[in-house]
CSV table of C-alpha atoms in Angstrom, one decimal:
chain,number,residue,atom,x,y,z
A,1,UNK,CA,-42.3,-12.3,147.1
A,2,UNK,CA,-41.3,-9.0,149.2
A,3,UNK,CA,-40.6,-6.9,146.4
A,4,UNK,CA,-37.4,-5.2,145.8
A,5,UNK,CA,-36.2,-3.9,149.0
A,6,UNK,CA,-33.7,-0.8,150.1
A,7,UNK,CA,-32.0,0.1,152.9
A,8,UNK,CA,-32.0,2.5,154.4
A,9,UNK,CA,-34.6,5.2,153.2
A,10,UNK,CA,-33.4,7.8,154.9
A,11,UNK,CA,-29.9,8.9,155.1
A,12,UNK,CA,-28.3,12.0,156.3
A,13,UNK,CA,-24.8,13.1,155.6
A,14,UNK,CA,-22.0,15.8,155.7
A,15,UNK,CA,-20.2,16.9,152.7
A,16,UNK,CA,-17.0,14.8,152.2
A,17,UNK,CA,-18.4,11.5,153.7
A,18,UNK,CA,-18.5,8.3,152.3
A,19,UNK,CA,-22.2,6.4,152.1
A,20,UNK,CA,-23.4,3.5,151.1
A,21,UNK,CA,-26.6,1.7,150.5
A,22,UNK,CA,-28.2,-1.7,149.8
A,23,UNK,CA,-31.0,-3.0,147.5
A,24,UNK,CA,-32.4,-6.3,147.7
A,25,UNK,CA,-33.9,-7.2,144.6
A,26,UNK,CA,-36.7,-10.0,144.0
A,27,UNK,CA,-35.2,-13.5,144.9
A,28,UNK,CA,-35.3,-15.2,141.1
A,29,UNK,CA,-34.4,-11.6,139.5
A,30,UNK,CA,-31.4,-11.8,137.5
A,31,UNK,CA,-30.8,-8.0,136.9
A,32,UNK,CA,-30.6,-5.2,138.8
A,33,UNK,CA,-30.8,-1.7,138.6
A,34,UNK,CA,-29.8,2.0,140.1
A,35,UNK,CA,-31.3,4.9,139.2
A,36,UNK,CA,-31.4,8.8,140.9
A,37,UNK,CA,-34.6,10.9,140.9
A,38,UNK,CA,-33.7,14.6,141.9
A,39,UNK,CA,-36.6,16.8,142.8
A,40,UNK,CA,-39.2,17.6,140.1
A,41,UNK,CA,-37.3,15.4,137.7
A,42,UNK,CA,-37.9,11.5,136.6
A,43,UNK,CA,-35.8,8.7,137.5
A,44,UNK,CA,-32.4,8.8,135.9
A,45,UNK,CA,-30.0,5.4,134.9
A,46,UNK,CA,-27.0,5.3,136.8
A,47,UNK,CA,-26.2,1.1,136.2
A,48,UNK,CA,-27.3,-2.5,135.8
A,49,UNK,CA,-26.0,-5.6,136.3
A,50,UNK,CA,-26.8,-9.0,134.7
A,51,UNK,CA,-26.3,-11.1,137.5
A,52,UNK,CA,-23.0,-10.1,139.3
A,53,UNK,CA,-21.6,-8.4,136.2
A,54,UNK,CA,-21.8,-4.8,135.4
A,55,UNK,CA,-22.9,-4.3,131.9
A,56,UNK,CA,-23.5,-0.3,131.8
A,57,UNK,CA,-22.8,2.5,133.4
A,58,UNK,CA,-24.3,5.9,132.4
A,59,UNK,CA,-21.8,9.0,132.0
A,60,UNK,CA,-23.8,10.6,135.5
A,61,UNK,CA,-21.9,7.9,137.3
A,62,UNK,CA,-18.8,9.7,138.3
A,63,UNK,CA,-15.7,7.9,139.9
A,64,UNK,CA,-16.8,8.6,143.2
A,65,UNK,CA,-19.7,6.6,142.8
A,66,UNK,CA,-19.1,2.0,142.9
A,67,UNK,CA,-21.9,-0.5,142.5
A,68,UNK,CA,-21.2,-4.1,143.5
A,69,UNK,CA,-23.3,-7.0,143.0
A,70,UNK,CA,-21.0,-10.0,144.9
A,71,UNK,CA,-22.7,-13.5,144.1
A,72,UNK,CA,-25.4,-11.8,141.9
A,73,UNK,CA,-27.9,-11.4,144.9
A,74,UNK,CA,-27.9,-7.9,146.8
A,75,UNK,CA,-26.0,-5.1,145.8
A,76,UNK,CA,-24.8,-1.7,147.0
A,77,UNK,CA,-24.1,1.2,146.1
A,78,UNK,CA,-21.0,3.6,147.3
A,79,UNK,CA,-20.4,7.0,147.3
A,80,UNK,CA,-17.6,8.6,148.4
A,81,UNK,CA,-16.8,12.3,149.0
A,82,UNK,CA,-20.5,13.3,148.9
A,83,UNK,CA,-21.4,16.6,147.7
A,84,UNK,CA,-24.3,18.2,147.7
A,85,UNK,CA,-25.4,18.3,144.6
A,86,UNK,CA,-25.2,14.1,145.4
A,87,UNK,CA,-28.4,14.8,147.8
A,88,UNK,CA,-31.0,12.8,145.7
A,89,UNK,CA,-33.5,9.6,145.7
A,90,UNK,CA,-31.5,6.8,144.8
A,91,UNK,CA,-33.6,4.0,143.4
A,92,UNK,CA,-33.0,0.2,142.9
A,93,UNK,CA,-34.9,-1.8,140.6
A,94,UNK,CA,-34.8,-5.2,139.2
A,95,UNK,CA,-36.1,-7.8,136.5
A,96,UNK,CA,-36.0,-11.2,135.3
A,97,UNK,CA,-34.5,-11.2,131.3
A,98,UNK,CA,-35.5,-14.6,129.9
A,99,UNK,CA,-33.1,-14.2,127.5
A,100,UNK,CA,-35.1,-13.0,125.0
A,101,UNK,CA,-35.6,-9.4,123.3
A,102,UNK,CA,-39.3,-9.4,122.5
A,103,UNK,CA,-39.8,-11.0,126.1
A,104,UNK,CA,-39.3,-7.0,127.4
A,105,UNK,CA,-38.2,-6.8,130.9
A,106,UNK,CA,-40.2,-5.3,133.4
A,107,UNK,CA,-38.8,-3.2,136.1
A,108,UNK,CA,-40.3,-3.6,139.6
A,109,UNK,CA,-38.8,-0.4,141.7
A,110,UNK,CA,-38.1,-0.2,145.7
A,111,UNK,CA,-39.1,2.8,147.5
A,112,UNK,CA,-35.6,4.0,147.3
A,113,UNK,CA,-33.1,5.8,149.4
A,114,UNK,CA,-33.2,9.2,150.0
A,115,UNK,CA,-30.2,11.2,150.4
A,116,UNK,CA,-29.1,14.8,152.3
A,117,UNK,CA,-26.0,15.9,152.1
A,118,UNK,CA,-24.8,19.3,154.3
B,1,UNK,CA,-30.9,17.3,126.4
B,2,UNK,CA,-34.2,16.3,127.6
B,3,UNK,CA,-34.8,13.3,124.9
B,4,UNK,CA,-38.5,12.7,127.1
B,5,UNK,CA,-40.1,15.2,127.8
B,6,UNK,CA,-43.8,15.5,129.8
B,7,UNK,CA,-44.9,19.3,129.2
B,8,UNK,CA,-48.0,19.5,131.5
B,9,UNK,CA,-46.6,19.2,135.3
B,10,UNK,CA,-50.1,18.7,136.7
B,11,UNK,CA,-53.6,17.9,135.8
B,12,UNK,CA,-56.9,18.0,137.4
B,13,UNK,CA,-59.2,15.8,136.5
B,14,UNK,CA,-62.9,15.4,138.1
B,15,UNK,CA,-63.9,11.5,138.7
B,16,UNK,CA,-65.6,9.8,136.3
B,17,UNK,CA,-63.9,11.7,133.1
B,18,UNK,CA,-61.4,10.9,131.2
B,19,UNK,CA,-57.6,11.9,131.9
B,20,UNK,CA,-55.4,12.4,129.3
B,21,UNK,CA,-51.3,12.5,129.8
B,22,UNK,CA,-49.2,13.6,127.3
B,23,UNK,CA,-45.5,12.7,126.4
B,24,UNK,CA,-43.3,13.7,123.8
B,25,UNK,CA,-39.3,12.5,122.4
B,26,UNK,CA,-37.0,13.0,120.3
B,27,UNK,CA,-35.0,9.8,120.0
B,28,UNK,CA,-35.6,8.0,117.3
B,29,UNK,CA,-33.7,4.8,118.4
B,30,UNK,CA,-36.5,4.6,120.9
B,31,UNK,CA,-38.9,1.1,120.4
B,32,UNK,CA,-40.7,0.9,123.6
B,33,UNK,CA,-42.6,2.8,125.6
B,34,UNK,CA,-44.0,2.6,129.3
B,35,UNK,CA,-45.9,4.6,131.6
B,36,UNK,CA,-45.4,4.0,135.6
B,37,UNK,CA,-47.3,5.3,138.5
B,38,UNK,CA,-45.3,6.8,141.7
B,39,UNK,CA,-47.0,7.3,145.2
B,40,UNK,CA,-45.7,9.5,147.5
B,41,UNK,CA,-42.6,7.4,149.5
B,42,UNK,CA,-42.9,4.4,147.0
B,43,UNK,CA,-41.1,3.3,143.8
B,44,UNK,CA,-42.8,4.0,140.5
B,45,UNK,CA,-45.2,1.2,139.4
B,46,UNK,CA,-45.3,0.2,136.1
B,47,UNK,CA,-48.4,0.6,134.3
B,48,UNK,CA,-48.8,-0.1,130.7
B,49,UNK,CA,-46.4,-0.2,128.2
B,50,UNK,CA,-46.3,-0.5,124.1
B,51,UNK,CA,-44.0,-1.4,121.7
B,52,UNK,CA,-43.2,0.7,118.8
B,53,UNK,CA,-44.8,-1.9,116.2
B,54,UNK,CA,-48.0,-1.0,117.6
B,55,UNK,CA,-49.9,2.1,117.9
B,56,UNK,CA,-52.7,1.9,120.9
B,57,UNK,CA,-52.4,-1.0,124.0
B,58,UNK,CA,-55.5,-1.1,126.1
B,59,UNK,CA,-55.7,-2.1,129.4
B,60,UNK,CA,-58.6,-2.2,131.8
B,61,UNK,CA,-59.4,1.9,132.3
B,62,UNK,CA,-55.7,2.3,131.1
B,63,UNK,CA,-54.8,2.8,127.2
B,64,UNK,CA,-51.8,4.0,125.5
B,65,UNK,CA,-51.9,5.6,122.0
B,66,UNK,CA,-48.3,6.1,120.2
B,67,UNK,CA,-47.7,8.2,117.4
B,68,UNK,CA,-44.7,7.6,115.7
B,69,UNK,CA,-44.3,10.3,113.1
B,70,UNK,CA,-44.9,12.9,115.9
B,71,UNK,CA,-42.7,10.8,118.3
B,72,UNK,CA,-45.6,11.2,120.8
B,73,UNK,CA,-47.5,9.1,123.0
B,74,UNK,CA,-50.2,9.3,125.0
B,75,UNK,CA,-52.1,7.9,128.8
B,76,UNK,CA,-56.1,7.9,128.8
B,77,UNK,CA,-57.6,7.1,131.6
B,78,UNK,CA,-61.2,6.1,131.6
B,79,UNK,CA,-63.1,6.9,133.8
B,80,UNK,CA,-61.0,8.7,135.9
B,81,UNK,CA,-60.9,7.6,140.2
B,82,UNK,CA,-59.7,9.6,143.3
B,83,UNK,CA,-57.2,6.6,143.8
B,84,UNK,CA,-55.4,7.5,140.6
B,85,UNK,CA,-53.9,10.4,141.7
B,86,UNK,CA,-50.4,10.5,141.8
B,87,UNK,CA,-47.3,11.5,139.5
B,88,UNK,CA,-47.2,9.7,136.0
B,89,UNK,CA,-43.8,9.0,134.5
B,90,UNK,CA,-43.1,8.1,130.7
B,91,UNK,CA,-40.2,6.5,129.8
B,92,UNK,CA,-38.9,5.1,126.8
B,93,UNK,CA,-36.1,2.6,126.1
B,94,UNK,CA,-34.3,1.6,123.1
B,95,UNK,CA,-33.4,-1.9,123.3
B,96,UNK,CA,-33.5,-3.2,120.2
B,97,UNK,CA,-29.8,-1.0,119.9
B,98,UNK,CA,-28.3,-3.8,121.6
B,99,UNK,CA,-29.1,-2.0,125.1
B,100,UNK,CA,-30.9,-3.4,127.6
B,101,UNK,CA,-35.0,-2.9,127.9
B,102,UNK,CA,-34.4,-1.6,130.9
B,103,UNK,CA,-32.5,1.1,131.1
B,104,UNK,CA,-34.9,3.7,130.9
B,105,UNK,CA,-34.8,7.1,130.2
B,106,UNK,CA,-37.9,8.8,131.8
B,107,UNK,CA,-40.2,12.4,131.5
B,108,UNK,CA,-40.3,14.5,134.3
B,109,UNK,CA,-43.7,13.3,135.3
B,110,UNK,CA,-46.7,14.7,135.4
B,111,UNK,CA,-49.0,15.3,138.9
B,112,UNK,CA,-52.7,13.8,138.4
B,113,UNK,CA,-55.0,15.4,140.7
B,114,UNK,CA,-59.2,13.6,140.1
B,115,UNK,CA,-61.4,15.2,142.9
B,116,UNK,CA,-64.2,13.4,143.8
């Protein structure tokens, strides 16, 4: 077990360019998560998926923003057109659901992606 | 519309006492409630959680009191250790609503500073 794994953690970028990143979740975990931390803020909910269907996406997740999760395993996550107000921590996370409410999920994070966009 | 909000954006704390983090919301649809550690350059950790049947989960140094009619919840730490510094999140989630447990919707966080 490696943990939930993102890549890159650093990525710089002009205004108007397209970026994508990639989360590896834990091997046997059947959802997976995307949130955004901005500075001096907590994490925020962008999306999740429940194996390689996306069940929710919050209202922060303009259409310049795509998640994929092809075959359930890794996903990414796309933006196109940055801005800067885009520049952010963009954090994966994921969790095994068993399936049943009371069983609550727990969320394991990765160490994110940070974003800069000039 | 800050539904979670932490108030205090830092603590200090000297070792051995007790640290106490606040959190307060104002969703009532929430039902569970976490607290997660972050170290600079990581992802947050989780910590402890509680459901919203109970009112105090207790684990190791780490308890967690929830007060429902004041929708607030609290993090003591007991006694308190120079590794436990680091930002504290609290986070609530509203599952039961047919969401799922974890989407999250998280405080601000508050900086824990215990000096030696």
């Amino acid at each position: 077990d490696t943990g939930v794994s993102q890549n890159p953690r650093h990525k710089i970028t002009k205004r108007g360019q397209n970026v994508t990143f990639r989360c590896d979740p834990i091997s046997e975990h059947n959802r997976l998560y995307w949130y955004r931390q901005t500075l001096g803020q907590g994490p925020e909910f962008l999306t999740y998926f429940q194996n390689e269907a996306q069940l929710e996406k919050s209202r922060l997740l303009s259409d310049r923003f795509s998640a994929e999760r092809p075959k359930g395993s890794f996903s990414t996550l796309e933006i196109q057109r940055t801005e800067q107000g885009d520049s952010a921590m963009y954090l994966c996370a994921s969790s095994l659901d068993r399936g049943a409410a009371f069983l609550k999920e727990k969320l394991f994070f990765g160490s994110g992606t940070q974003l800069s966009v000039l | 519309d800050q539904q979670v909000k932490q108030n205090s954006p830092s603590l200090s704390v000297q070792e051995g006492r007790i640290s106490i983090l606040n959190c307060d919301y104002t969703n009532s649809m929430f039902d569970y409630f976490l607290w997660y550690k972050k170290y600079p350059a990581e992802g947050p950790t989780f910590l402890i959680s509680i459901s919203s049947i109970k009112d105090k989960n207790e684990d190791g140094r780490f308890t967690v009191f929830l007060n429902k009619s004041a929708k607030h919840l609290s993090l003591h730490i007991v006694p308190s250790q120079p590794g436990d510094s680091a930002v504290y999140f609290c986070a609530a989630s509203a599952g039961a609503g047919g969401t799922s447990y974890g989407k999250l919707t998280f405080g601000q966080g508050t900086i824990l500073t215990v000096h030696p």
